[in-house]
CSV table of N, CA, C and O and ligand atoms in Angstrom, one decimal:
chain,number,residue,atom,x,y,z
X,214,MET,N,6.4,200.2,20.6
X,214,MET,CA,6.8,198.8,20.2
X,214,MET,C,5.6,197.9,20.4
X,214,MET,O,5.0,197.8,21.4
X,215,SER,N,5.3,197.1,19.3
X,215,SER,CA,4.1,196.2,19.5
X,215,SER,C,4.5,194.9,20.3
X,215,SER,O,5.7,194.4,20.2
X,216,GLU,N,3.6,194.4,21.0
X,216,GLU,CA,3.8,193.3,21.8
X,216,GLU,C,3.2,192.0,21.2
X,216,GLU,O,2.0,192.1,20.7
X,217,CYS,N,3.9,191.0,21.1
X,217,CYS,CA,3.3,189.7,20.5
X,217,CYS,C,2.8,188.8,21.6
X,217,CYS,O,3.5,188.5,22.5
X,218,LYS,N,1.5,188.4,21.5
X,218,LYS,CA,0.9,187.5,22.5
X,218,LYS,C,0.6,186.2,21.8
X,218,LYS,O,0.0,186.1,20.7
X,219,LYS,N,0.9,185.1,22.5
X,219,LYS,CA,0.5,183.8,22.0
X,219,LYS,C,-0.8,183.4,22.7
X,219,LYS,O,-0.9,183.4,23.9
X,220,ILE,N,-1.9,183.1,21.9
X,220,ILE,CA,-3.2,182.7,22.4
X,220,ILE,C,-3.4,181.2,22.2
X,220,ILE,O,-3.3,180.8,21.0
X,221,GLU,N,-3.5,180.5,23.2
X,221,GLU,CA,-3.7,179.1,23.1
X,221,GLU,C,-5.2,178.8,22.9
X,221,GLU,O,-6.0,179.2,23.8
X,222,VAL,N,-5.6,178.1,21.8
X,222,VAL,CA,-7.0,177.7,21.6
X,222,VAL,C,-7.2,176.4,22.3
X,222,VAL,O,-6.6,175.4,21.9
X,223,MET,N,-8.2,176.4,23.3
X,223,MET,CA,-8.3,175.2,24.1
X,223,MET,C,-9.4,174.3,23.5
X,223,MET,O,-9.4,173.1,23.7
X,224,GLN,N,-10.3,174.8,22.7
X,224,GLN,CA,-11.4,174.0,22.2
X,224,GLN,C,-11.7,174.4,20.8
X,224,GLN,O,-11.9,175.6,20.4
X,225,SER,N,-11.8,173.4,19.9
X,225,SER,CA,-12.2,173.6,18.5
X,225,SER,C,-13.6,174.0,18.4
X,225,SER,O,-14.5,173.5,19.1
X,226,VAL,N,-13.9,175.0,17.5
X,226,VAL,CA,-15.3,175.4,17.3
X,226,VAL,C,-16.1,174.2,16.6
X,226,VAL,O,-17.3,174.2,16.6
X,227,TYR,N,-15.4,173.2,16.1
X,227,TYR,CA,-16.0,172.1,15.5
X,227,TYR,C,-16.1,170.9,16.5
X,227,TYR,O,-16.4,169.8,16.0
X,228,ASP,N,-15.9,171.1,17.7
X,228,ASP,CA,-15.9,170.0,18.7
X,228,ASP,C,-17.1,169.2,18.7
X,228,ASP,O,-17.1,167.9,18.6
X,229,LYS,N,-18.3,169.8,18.8
X,229,LYS,CA,-19.5,169.1,18.8
X,229,LYS,C,-19.8,168.4,17.5
X,229,LYS,O,-20.2,167.2,17.5
X,230,ASN,N,-19.5,169.1,16.4
X,230,ASN,CA,-19.6,168.5,15.1
X,230,ASN,C,-18.8,167.2,14.9
X,230,ASN,O,-19.2,166.2,14.4
X,231,ASP,N,-17.5,167.3,15.4
X,231,ASP,CA,-16.6,166.2,15.3
X,231,ASP,C,-17.1,165.0,16.1
X,231,ASP,O,-16.9,163.9,15.7
X,232,GLU,N,-17.7,165.3,17.3
X,232,GLU,CA,-18.2,164.3,18.1
X,232,GLU,C,-19.3,163.5,17.5
X,232,GLU,O,-19.3,162.3,17.4
X,233,VAL,N,-20.2,164.3,16.9
X,233,VAL,CA,-21.4,163.6,16.2
X,233,VAL,C,-20.9,162.8,15.0
X,233,VAL,O,-21.3,161.7,14.7
X,234,ALA,N,-19.9,163.4,14.2
X,234,ALA,CA,-19.3,162.8,13.0
X,234,ALA,C,-18.7,161.5,13.4
X,234,ALA,O,-18.8,160.4,12.7
X,235,SER,N,-18.0,161.5,14.6
X,235,SER,CA,-17.3,160.3,15.0
X,235,SER,C,-18.3,159.2,15.4
X,235,SER,O,-18.1,158.0,15.1
X,236,GLN,N,-19.5,159.6,16.0
X,236,GLN,CA,-20.5,158.6,16.3
X,236,GLN,C,-21.1,158.0,15.0
X,236,GLN,O,-21.4,156.8,14.9
X,237,ILE,N,-21.3,158.9,14.0
X,237,ILE,CA,-21.9,158.4,12.7
X,237,ILE,C,-20.9,157.4,12.1
X,237,ILE,O,-21.3,156.3,11.6
X,238,ASN,N,-19.6,157.8,12.1
X,238,ASN,CA,-18.5,156.9,11.6
X,238,ASN,C,-18.6,155.5,12.2
X,238,ASN,O,-18.6,154.5,11.5
X,239,LYS,N,-18.7,155.5,13.6
X,239,LYS,CA,-18.7,154.2,14.3
X,239,LYS,C,-19.9,153.4,13.9
X,239,LYS,O,-19.8,152.2,13.6
X,240,SER,N,-21.1,154.1,13.8
X,240,SER,CA,-22.3,153.4,13.5
X,240,SER,C,-22.3,152.8,12.1
X,240,SER,O,-22.7,151.7,11.8
X,241,LEU,N,-21.8,153.6,11.1
X,241,LEU,CA,-21.7,153.1,9.7
X,241,LEU,C,-20.7,151.9,9.6
X,241,LEU,O,-21.0,150.9,9.0
X,242,THR,N,-19.6,152.1,10.3
X,242,THR,CA,-18.5,151.0,10.2
X,242,THR,C,-19.1,149.7,10.8
X,242,THR,O,-18.9,148.6,10.2
X,243,LYS,N,-19.8,149.8,11.9
X,243,LYS,CA,-20.4,148.6,12.6
X,243,LYS,C,-21.4,147.9,11.6
X,243,LYS,O,-21.5,146.7,11.7
X,244,ARG,N,-22.1,148.7,10.8
X,244,ARG,CA,-23.1,148.1,9.9
X,244,ARG,C,-22.5,147.8,8.5
X,244,ARG,O,-23.3,147.4,7.6
X,245,GLY,N,-21.2,147.9,8.4
X,245,GLY,CA,-20.6,147.5,7.1
X,245,GLY,C,-20.9,148.5,6.0
X,245,GLY,O,-21.0,148.1,4.8
X,246,ILE,N,-21.1,149.8,6.3
X,246,ILE,CA,-21.3,150.8,5.3
X,246,ILE,C,-20.1,151.7,5.1
X,246,ILE,O,-19.6,152.2,6.1
X,247,TYR,N,-19.7,151.8,3.9
X,247,TYR,CA,-18.5,152.6,3.5
X,247,TYR,C,-19.0,153.9,3.0
X,247,TYR,O,-19.8,154.0,2.1
X,248,ALA,N,-18.5,155.0,3.6
X,248,ALA,CA,-19.0,156.3,3.2
X,248,ALA,C,-18.0,157.1,2.5
X,248,ALA,O,-16.8,157.1,2.8
X,249,VAL,N,-18.4,157.8,1.4
X,249,VAL,CA,-17.5,158.6,0.5
X,249,VAL,C,-18.0,160.0,0.5
X,249,VAL,O,-19.2,160.2,0.1
X,250,ASN,N,-17.2,160.9,0.9
X,250,ASN,CA,-17.6,162.3,0.8
X,250,ASN,C,-17.2,162.9,-0.5
X,250,ASN,O,-16.0,163.0,-0.8
X,251,VAL,N,-18.1,163.3,-1.3
X,251,VAL,CA,-17.8,163.8,-2.7
X,251,VAL,C,-17.8,165.3,-2.7
X,251,VAL,O,-18.9,165.9,-2.5
X,252,MET,N,-16.7,165.9,-2.9
X,252,MET,CA,-16.6,167.4,-2.9
X,252,MET,C,-16.0,167.9,-4.2
X,252,MET,O,-15.2,167.3,-4.9
X,253,GLY,N,-16.5,169.1,-4.6
X,253,GLY,CA,-16.0,169.7,-5.8
X,253,GLY,C,-16.8,171.0,-6.1
X,253,GLY,O,-17.9,171.2,-5.5
X,254,SER,N,-16.3,171.8,-6.9
X,254,SER,CA,-16.9,173.1,-7.2
X,254,SER,C,-18.3,172.9,-7.9
X,254,SER,O,-18.5,171.8,-8.4
X,255,PRO,N,-19.2,173.9,-7.8
X,255,PRO,CA,-20.5,173.7,-8.5
X,255,PRO,C,-20.2,173.4,-10.0
X,255,PRO,O,-19.4,174.0,-10.7
X,256,GLY,N,-20.9,172.4,-10.5
X,256,GLY,CA,-20.8,172.0,-11.9
X,256,GLY,C,-19.6,171.2,-12.3
X,256,GLY,O,-19.2,171.0,-13.4
X,257,ALA,N,-18.8,170.8,-11.3
X,257,ALA,CA,-17.5,170.1,-11.5
X,257,ALA,C,-17.7,168.7,-12.1
X,257,ALA,O,-16.7,168.1,-12.7
X,258,GLY,N,-18.9,168.2,-12.0
X,258,GLY,CA,-19.1,166.8,-12.5
X,258,GLY,C,-19.3,165.8,-11.4
X,258,GLY,O,-19.2,164.6,-11.6
X,259,LYS,N,-19.7,166.2,-10.2
X,259,LYS,CA,-19.9,165.3,-9.1
X,259,LYS,C,-21.0,164.2,-9.3
X,259,LYS,O,-20.7,163.0,-9.2
X,260,THR,N,-22.1,164.7,-9.7
X,260,THR,CA,-23.3,163.8,-9.9
X,260,THR,C,-23.0,162.9,-11.1
X,260,THR,O,-23.3,161.7,-11.1
X,261,SER,N,-22.4,163.4,-12.2
X,261,SER,CA,-22.1,162.6,-13.4
X,261,SER,C,-21.2,161.5,-13.0
X,261,SER,O,-21.3,160.4,-13.5
X,262,THR,N,-20.2,161.8,-12.2
X,262,THR,CA,-19.2,160.8,-11.8
X,262,THR,C,-19.8,159.8,-10.9
X,262,THR,O,-19.6,158.6,-11.1
X,263,LEU,N,-20.7,160.2,-10.0
X,263,LEU,CA,-21.4,159.3,-9.1
X,263,LEU,C,-22.2,158.3,-9.9
X,263,LEU,O,-22.2,157.1,-9.7
X,264,ILE,N,-22.9,158.8,-10.9
X,264,ILE,CA,-23.8,157.9,-11.8
X,264,ILE,C,-22.9,156.9,-12.5
X,264,ILE,O,-23.3,155.7,-12.5
X,265,GLN,N,-21.8,157.3,-13.0
X,265,GLN,CA,-20.9,156.3,-13.7
X,265,GLN,C,-20.3,155.3,-12.7
X,265,GLN,O,-20.2,154.1,-13.1
X,266,ILE,N,-20.0,155.7,-11.5
X,266,ILE,CA,-19.4,154.8,-10.5
X,266,ILE,C,-20.5,153.8,-10.1
X,266,ILE,O,-20.3,152.6,-10.1
X,267,ILE,N,-21.7,154.3,-9.8
X,267,ILE,CA,-22.8,153.5,-9.4
X,267,ILE,C,-23.2,152.4,-10.5
X,267,ILE,O,-23.5,151.3,-10.1
X,268,LYS,N,-23.2,152.9,-11.7
X,268,LYS,CA,-23.5,151.9,-12.8
X,268,LYS,C,-22.5,150.7,-12.8
X,268,LYS,O,-22.8,149.7,-13.3
X,269,ARG,N,-21.3,151.0,-12.3
X,269,ARG,CA,-20.2,150.0,-12.4
X,269,ARG,C,-20.1,149.1,-11.1
X,269,ARG,O,-19.3,148.2,-11.0
X,270,LEU,N,-20.9,149.5,-10.1
X,270,LEU,CA,-20.9,148.7,-8.8
X,270,LEU,C,-21.6,147.4,-9.1
X,270,LEU,O,-22.7,147.3,-9.6
X,271,GLN,N,-20.9,146.3,-8.7
X,271,GLN,CA,-21.6,145.0,-8.8
X,271,GLN,C,-21.7,144.4,-7.5
X,271,GLN,O,-20.8,144.1,-6.8
X,272,GLY,N,-23.0,144.1,-7.1
X,272,GLY,CA,-23.3,143.4,-5.9
X,272,GLY,C,-23.1,144.3,-4.7
X,272,GLY,O,-23.1,143.8,-3.5
X,273,ILE,N,-23.0,145.6,-4.9
X,273,ILE,CA,-22.9,146.5,-3.8
X,273,ILE,C,-24.1,147.6,-3.9
X,273,ILE,O,-24.2,148.2,-5.0
X,274,THR,N,-24.8,147.7,-2.8
X,274,THR,CA,-26.0,148.7,-2.9
X,274,THR,C,-25.5,150.1,-2.6
X,274,THR,O,-24.8,150.4,-1.6
X,275,PRO,N,-25.8,151.0,-3.6
X,275,PRO,CA,-25.4,152.4,-3.4
X,275,PRO,C,-26.5,153.2,-2.7
X,275,PRO,O,-27.7,153.0,-3.0
X,276,TYR,N,-26.1,154.1,-1.9
X,276,TYR,CA,-27.0,155.1,-1.3
X,276,TYR,C,-26.4,156.5,-1.5
X,276,TYR,O,-25.2,156.6,-1.5
X,277,VAL,N,-27.2,157.5,-1.7
X,277,VAL,CA,-26.7,158.8,-1.9
X,277,VAL,C,-27.4,159.9,-1.1
X,277,VAL,O,-28.6,159.9,-1.0
X,278,ILE,N,-26.6,160.7,-0.4
X,278,ILE,CA,-27.2,161.9,0.3
X,278,ILE,C,-26.7,163.0,-0.6
X,278,ILE,O,-25.6,163.2,-0.9
X,279,GLU,N,-27.7,163.8,-1.1
X,279,GLU,CA,-27.5,164.9,-2.0
X,279,GLU,C,-27.6,166.2,-1.3
X,279,GLU,O,-28.7,166.6,-0.8
X,280,GLY,N,-26.5,166.9,-1.2
X,280,GLY,CA,-26.5,168.2,-0.5
X,280,GLY,C,-26.7,169.3,-1.6
X,280,GLY,O,-26.0,169.3,-2.6
X,281,ASP,N,-27.6,170.2,-1.3
X,281,ASP,CA,-27.8,171.4,-2.2
X,281,ASP,C,-28.4,172.5,-1.4
X,281,ASP,O,-29.1,172.3,-0.5
X,282,ILE,N,-28.0,173.7,-1.8
X,282,ILE,CA,-28.6,174.9,-1.1
X,282,ILE,C,-30.1,175.0,-1.3
X,282,ILE,O,-30.8,175.1,-0.4
X,283,GLU,N,-30.6,174.8,-2.5
X,283,GLU,CA,-32.0,175.0,-2.8
X,283,GLU,C,-32.6,173.8,-3.6
X,283,GLU,O,-33.7,173.4,-3.3
X,284,SER,N,-32.0,173.3,-4.7
X,284,SER,CA,-32.6,172.5,-5.6
X,284,SER,C,-32.6,171.0,-5.2
X,284,SER,O,-31.9,170.6,-4.4
X,285,ASP,N,-33.5,170.2,-5.9
X,285,ASP,CA,-33.4,168.8,-5.8
X,285,ASP,C,-33.3,168.1,-7.1
X,285,ASP,O,-33.7,166.9,-7.3
X,286,PHE,N,-32.7,168.8,-8.0
X,286,PHE,CA,-32.5,168.3,-9.4
X,286,PHE,C,-31.7,167.0,-9.5
X,286,PHE,O,-32.1,166.0,-10.1
X,287,ASP,N,-30.6,166.9,-8.8
X,287,ASP,CA,-29.7,165.7,-8.8
X,287,ASP,C,-30.4,164.5,-8.1
X,287,ASP,O,-30.3,163.4,-8.6
X,288,THR,N,-31.2,164.8,-7.0
X,288,THR,CA,-31.9,163.8,-6.4
X,288,THR,C,-32.9,163.1,-7.3
X,288,THR,O,-33.1,161.9,-7.4
X,289,LYS,N,-33.6,164.0,-8.0
X,289,LYS,CA,-34.7,163.5,-9.0
X,289,LYS,C,-34.0,162.6,-10.0
X,289,LYS,O,-34.5,161.5,-10.4
X,290,THR,N,-32.8,163.0,-10.5
X,290,THR,CA,-32.1,162.2,-11.5
X,290,THR,C,-31.7,160.9,-11.0
X,290,THR,O,-31.9,159.8,-11.6
X,291,LEU,N,-31.1,160.9,-9.8
X,291,LEU,CA,-30.7,159.6,-9.2
X,291,LEU,C,-31.9,158.7,-8.9
X,291,LEU,O,-31.8,157.5,-9.1
X,292,LEU,N,-32.9,159.3,-8.3
X,292,LEU,CA,-34.1,158.4,-8.0
X,292,LEU,C,-34.7,157.8,-9.3
X,292,LEU,O,-35.1,156.7,-9.3
X,293,SER,N,-34.6,158.6,-10.4
X,293,SER,CA,-35.2,158.1,-11.7
X,293,SER,C,-34.3,156.9,-12.2
X,293,SER,O,-34.8,156.1,-13.0
X,294,LEU,N,-33.1,156.8,-11.7
X,294,LEU,CA,-32.2,155.7,-12.1
X,294,LEU,C,-32.3,154.5,-11.0
X,294,LEU,O,-31.6,153.6,-11.1
X,295,GLY,N,-33.2,154.7,-10.1
X,295,GLY,CA,-33.4,153.6,-9.1
X,295,GLY,C,-32.4,153.7,-7.9
X,295,GLY,O,-32.3,152.7,-7.2
X,296,VAL,N,-31.7,154.8,-7.8
X,296,VAL,CA,-30.7,154.9,-6.7
X,296,VAL,C,-31.4,155.5,-5.4
X,296,VAL,O,-32.1,156.5,-5.5
X,297,LYS,N,-31.2,154.8,-4.3
X,297,LYS,CA,-31.8,155.3,-3.0
X,297,LYS,C,-31.1,156.6,-2.6
X,297,LYS,O,-29.9,156.5,-2.3
X,298,THR,N,-31.8,157.6,-2.7
X,298,THR,CA,-31.3,159.0,-2.6
X,298,THR,C,-32.1,159.8,-1.6
X,298,THR,O,-33.3,159.7,-1.7
X,299,ILE,N,-31.5,160.6,-0.8
X,299,ILE,CA,-32.2,161.6,0.0
X,299,ILE,C,-31.6,162.9,-0.1
X,299,ILE,O,-30.4,163.1,-0.3
X,300,GLN,N,-32.5,163.9,-0.1
X,300,GLN,CA,-32.1,165.3,-0.4
X,300,GLN,C,-31.9,166.1,1.0
X,300,GLN,O,-32.7,165.9,1.9
X,301,ILE,N,-30.8,166.8,1.0
X,301,ILE,CA,-30.7,167.8,2.1
X,301,ILE,C,-30.6,169.2,1.5
X,301,ILE,O,-29.7,169.4,0.7
X,302,ASN,N,-31.5,170.1,1.8
X,302,ASN,CA,-31.4,171.5,1.3
X,302,ASN,C,-31.1,172.3,2.5
X,302,ASN,O,-31.8,172.3,3.5
X,303,THR,N,-30.0,173.0,2.4
X,303,THR,CA,-29.5,173.8,3.6
X,303,THR,C,-30.2,175.2,3.6
X,303,THR,O,-30.1,175.8,4.7
X,304,GLY,N,-30.8,175.6,2.5
X,304,GLY,CA,-31.4,176.9,2.5
X,304,GLY,C,-30.4,178.1,2.7
X,304,GLY,O,-30.8,179.1,3.2
X,305,GLY,N,-29.2,177.9,2.3
X,305,GLY,CA,-28.2,179.0,2.3
X,305,GLY,C,-26.9,178.5,2.8
X,305,GLY,O,-25.9,179.0,2.3
X,306,ALA,N,-26.8,177.6,3.7
X,306,ALA,CA,-25.5,177.2,4.2
X,306,ALA,C,-24.7,176.4,3.1
X,306,ALA,O,-25.3,175.7,2.3
X,307,CYS,N,-23.4,176.6,3.1
X,307,CYS,CA,-22.6,176.1,2.0
X,307,CYS,C,-21.9,174.8,2.4
X,307,CYS,O,-20.9,174.4,1.8
X,308,HIS,N,-22.3,174.2,3.5
X,308,HIS,CA,-21.7,172.9,3.8
X,308,HIS,C,-22.7,172.0,4.6
X,308,HIS,O,-23.7,172.5,5.1
X,309,LEU,N,-22.5,170.7,4.6
X,309,LEU,CA,-23.3,169.8,5.3
X,309,LEU,C,-22.6,169.6,6.7
X,309,LEU,O,-21.5,169.2,6.7
X,310,ASP,N,-23.3,169.8,7.8
X,310,ASP,CA,-22.6,169.4,9.0
X,310,ASP,C,-23.1,168.0,9.5
X,310,ASP,O,-24.0,167.4,8.9
X,311,SER,N,-22.4,167.5,10.5
X,311,SER,CA,-22.7,166.1,10.9
X,311,SER,C,-24.1,165.8,11.4
X,311,SER,O,-24.6,164.8,11.1
X,312,PRO,N,-24.7,166.8,12.2
X,312,PRO,CA,-26.1,166.5,12.6
X,312,PRO,C,-27.0,166.3,11.4
X,312,PRO,O,-27.9,165.5,11.4
X,313,LEU,N,-26.8,167.1,10.3
X,313,LEU,CA,-27.7,167.0,9.1
X,313,LEU,C,-27.4,165.6,8.5
X,313,LEU,O,-28.4,164.9,8.0
X,314,ILE,N,-26.2,165.2,8.4
X,314,ILE,CA,-25.8,163.9,7.8
X,314,ILE,C,-26.4,162.8,8.7
X,314,ILE,O,-27.0,161.8,8.1
X,315,GLY,N,-26.3,162.9,10.0
X,315,GLY,CA,-26.9,161.9,10.9
X,315,GLY,C,-28.4,161.7,10.7
X,315,GLY,O,-28.8,160.5,10.6
X,316,LYS,N,-29.1,162.7,10.5
X,316,LYS,CA,-30.5,162.6,10.3
X,316,LYS,C,-30.8,162.0,8.9
X,316,LYS,O,-31.7,161.1,8.8
X,317,ALA,N,-30.1,162.4,7.9
X,317,ALA,CA,-30.3,161.8,6.6
X,317,ALA,C,-29.9,160.3,6.6
X,317,ALA,O,-30.6,159.5,5.9
X,318,VAL,N,-28.9,159.9,7.3
X,318,VAL,CA,-28.5,158.5,7.4
X,318,VAL,C,-29.6,157.7,8.0
X,318,VAL,O,-30.0,156.6,7.5
X,319,ASP,N,-30.2,158.3,9.1
X,319,ASP,CA,-31.4,157.6,9.7
X,319,ASP,C,-32.5,157.4,8.8
X,319,ASP,O,-33.1,156.4,8.7
X,320,ASP,N,-32.8,158.5,8.1
X,320,ASP,CA,-34.0,158.5,7.2
X,320,ASP,C,-33.8,157.6,6.0
X,320,ASP,O,-34.8,157.1,5.4
X,321,LEU,N,-32.6,157.4,5.6
X,321,LEU,CA,-32.3,156.5,4.4
X,321,LEU,C,-32.5,155.0,4.7
X,321,LEU,O,-32.6,154.2,3.7
X,322,ASN,N,-32.5,154.6,6.0
X,322,ASN,CA,-32.6,153.2,6.3
X,322,ASN,C,-31.6,152.4,5.6
X,322,ASN,O,-31.9,151.4,4.9
X,323,ILE,N,-30.3,152.7,5.8
X,323,ILE,CA,-29.2,152.1,5.0
X,323,ILE,C,-28.9,150.7,5.6
X,323,ILE,O,-28.8,150.5,6.8
X,324,GLU,N,-28.9,149.8,4.6
X,324,GLU,CA,-28.3,148.4,5.0
X,324,GLU,C,-26.9,148.4,4.4
X,324,GLU,O,-26.4,149.4,3.9
X,325,LYS,N,-26.3,147.3,4.5
X,325,LYS,CA,-24.9,147.2,4.0
X,325,LYS,C,-24.7,147.7,2.6
X,325,LYS,O,-25.5,147.4,1.7
X,326,GLY,N,-23.7,148.5,2.4
X,326,GLY,CA,-23.5,149.1,1.0
X,326,GLY,C,-22.5,150.2,1.1
X,326,GLY,O,-21.8,150.4,2.0
X,327,VAL,N,-22.6,151.1,0.1
X,327,VAL,CA,-21.7,152.2,0.0
X,327,VAL,C,-22.6,153.5,0.0
X,327,VAL,O,-23.6,153.6,-0.7
X,328,LEU,N,-22.2,154.4,0.8
X,328,LEU,CA,-23.0,155.7,1.0
X,328,LEU,C,-22.1,156.8,0.4
X,328,LEU,O,-21.0,157.1,0.8
X,329,PHE,N,-22.7,157.5,-0.7
X,329,PHE,CA,-22.0,158.6,-1.3
X,329,PHE,C,-22.7,159.9,-0.8
X,329,PHE,O,-23.9,160.0,-0.7
X,330,ILE,N,-21.9,160.8,-0.3
X,330,ILE,CA,-22.4,162.1,0.1
X,330,ILE,C,-22.0,163.2,-0.8
X,330,ILE,O,-20.8,163.5,-0.8
X,331,GLU,N,-22.9,163.7,-1.7
X,331,GLU,CA,-22.5,164.8,-2.6
X,331,GLU,C,-22.6,166.1,-1.8
X,331,GLU,O,-23.7,166.6,-1.5
X,332,ASN,N,-21.4,166.6,-1.4
X,332,ASN,CA,-21.4,167.8,-0.6
X,332,ASN,C,-21.6,169.0,-1.4
X,332,ASN,O,-21.5,169.0,-2.6
X,333,ILE,N,-21.8,170.1,-0.7
X,333,ILE,CA,-22.1,171.4,-1.4
X,333,ILE,C,-20.8,172.1,-1.7
X,333,ILE,O,-20.6,172.6,-2.8
X,334,ALA,N,-19.9,172.1,-0.8
X,334,ALA,CA,-18.6,172.8,-1.0
X,334,ALA,C,-17.6,172.2,0.0
X,334,ALA,O,-18.0,171.3,0.7
X,335,THR,N,-16.4,172.6,-0.1
X,335,THR,CA,-15.3,172.1,0.7
X,335,THR,C,-15.8,172.3,2.2
X,335,THR,O,-16.2,173.3,2.6
X,336,SER,N,-15.7,171.2,2.9
X,336,SER,CA,-16.2,171.2,4.3
X,336,SER,C,-15.3,170.4,5.2
X,336,SER,O,-14.9,169.3,4.9
X,337,SER,N,-15.0,171.0,6.3
X,337,SER,CA,-14.3,170.2,7.3
X,337,SER,C,-15.3,169.4,8.2
X,337,SER,O,-14.9,168.6,9.0
X,338,ALA,N,-16.6,169.7,7.9
X,338,ALA,CA,-17.6,169.1,8.8
X,338,ALA,C,-17.6,167.6,8.7
X,338,ALA,O,-18.1,166.9,9.6
X,339,LEU,N,-17.1,167.0,7.6
X,339,LEU,CA,-17.2,165.6,7.4
X,339,LEU,C,-15.9,164.9,7.6
X,339,LEU,O,-15.7,163.8,7.3
X,340,ARG,N,-14.9,165.6,8.1
X,340,ARG,CA,-13.6,165.0,8.1
X,340,ARG,C,-13.4,163.8,9.0
X,340,ARG,O,-12.5,163.0,8.8
X,341,ASN,N,-14.4,163.5,9.9
X,341,ASN,CA,-14.3,162.3,10.7
X,341,ASN,C,-15.1,161.2,10.1
X,341,ASN,O,-15.1,160.1,10.7
X,342,LEU,N,-15.8,161.4,9.0
X,342,LEU,CA,-16.6,160.3,8.5
X,342,LEU,C,-15.8,159.4,7.7
X,342,LEU,O,-14.8,159.7,7.2
F,478,GTP,N1,-17.3,167.8,-21.1
F,478,GTP,C1,-17.6,167.2,-20.0
F,478,GTP,N2,-18.8,167.6,-19.4
F,478,GTP,C2,-19.1,166.9,-18.2
F,478,GTP,C3,-18.3,165.9,-17.6
F,478,GTP,N3,-18.8,165.5,-16.5
F,478,GTP,C4,-19.9,166.3,-16.3
F,478,GTP,N4,-20.1,167.1,-17.4
F,478,GTP,C5,-21.2,168.0,-17.6
F,478,GTP,O1,-21.0,169.1,-16.7
F,478,GTP,C6,-22.3,169.6,-16.2
F,478,GTP,C7,-22.3,169.5,-14.7
F,478,GTP,O2,-22.2,168.1,-14.3
F,478,GTP,P1,-22.8,167.6,-12.9
F,478,GTP,O3,-22.4,166.2,-12.8
F,478,GTP,O4,-24.2,168.0,-12.7
F,478,GTP,O5,-21.9,168.5,-11.9
F,478,GTP,P2,-22.1,168.6,-10.3
F,478,GTP,O6,-20.7,168.9,-9.8
F,478,GTP,O7,-22.9,167.5,-9.8
F,478,GTP,O8,-23.0,170.0,-10.3
F,478,GTP,P3,-23.7,170.6,-9.0
F,478,GTP,O9,-24.4,169.5,-8.3
F,478,GTP,O10,-24.7,171.6,-9.6
F,478,GTP,O11,-22.6,171.3,-8.2
F,478,GTP,C8,-23.3,168.6,-16.9
F,478,GTP,O12,-23.9,169.3,-18.0
F,478,GTP,C9,-22.5,167.4,-17.3
F,478,GTP,O13,-23.1,166.8,-18.4
F,478,GTP,C10,-17.1,165.6,-18.3
F,478,GTP,O14,-16.3,164.7,-17.9
F,478,GTP,N5,-16.8,166.2,-19.5
F,479,MG,MG1,-24.6,167.5,-8.6
């Protein structure tokens, strides 16, 4: 007869990630920056949608963090439109974690505005942002 055991998980594997994400969240909120995590399948229309939204923003500065495994195609397009954009290439990983986002946020020198993060795939890594 099989025995059923209940295993209690005491610590999430995302603990450290969530802690960093929470710090980024507080820092962005304090500086009046609203962050939007943009997720969707490859080719779903994320960048096209961002471009159309950004064109319609009035008096709000947009910033974009572009996540991609290898390419910087979307970043080049956004930069050519005058949008302050920074590229993160993960070199294989299919999600952006909060330390990567934290570094990109620092490098972007964001002032008050809206920060769009085009994510690579569905990720729980940004759930606290
Ligand atoms: N028909 C149609 N095509 C669209 C629409 N939005 C985007 N596209 C096209 O779909 C293709 C992919 O669009 P992107 O905006 O690059 O999609 P993405 O999700 O950013 O793609 P990745 O960053 O490569 O994952 C492009 O050729 C767009 O022109 C839409 O609403 N209708
Ligand atoms: Mg894109």
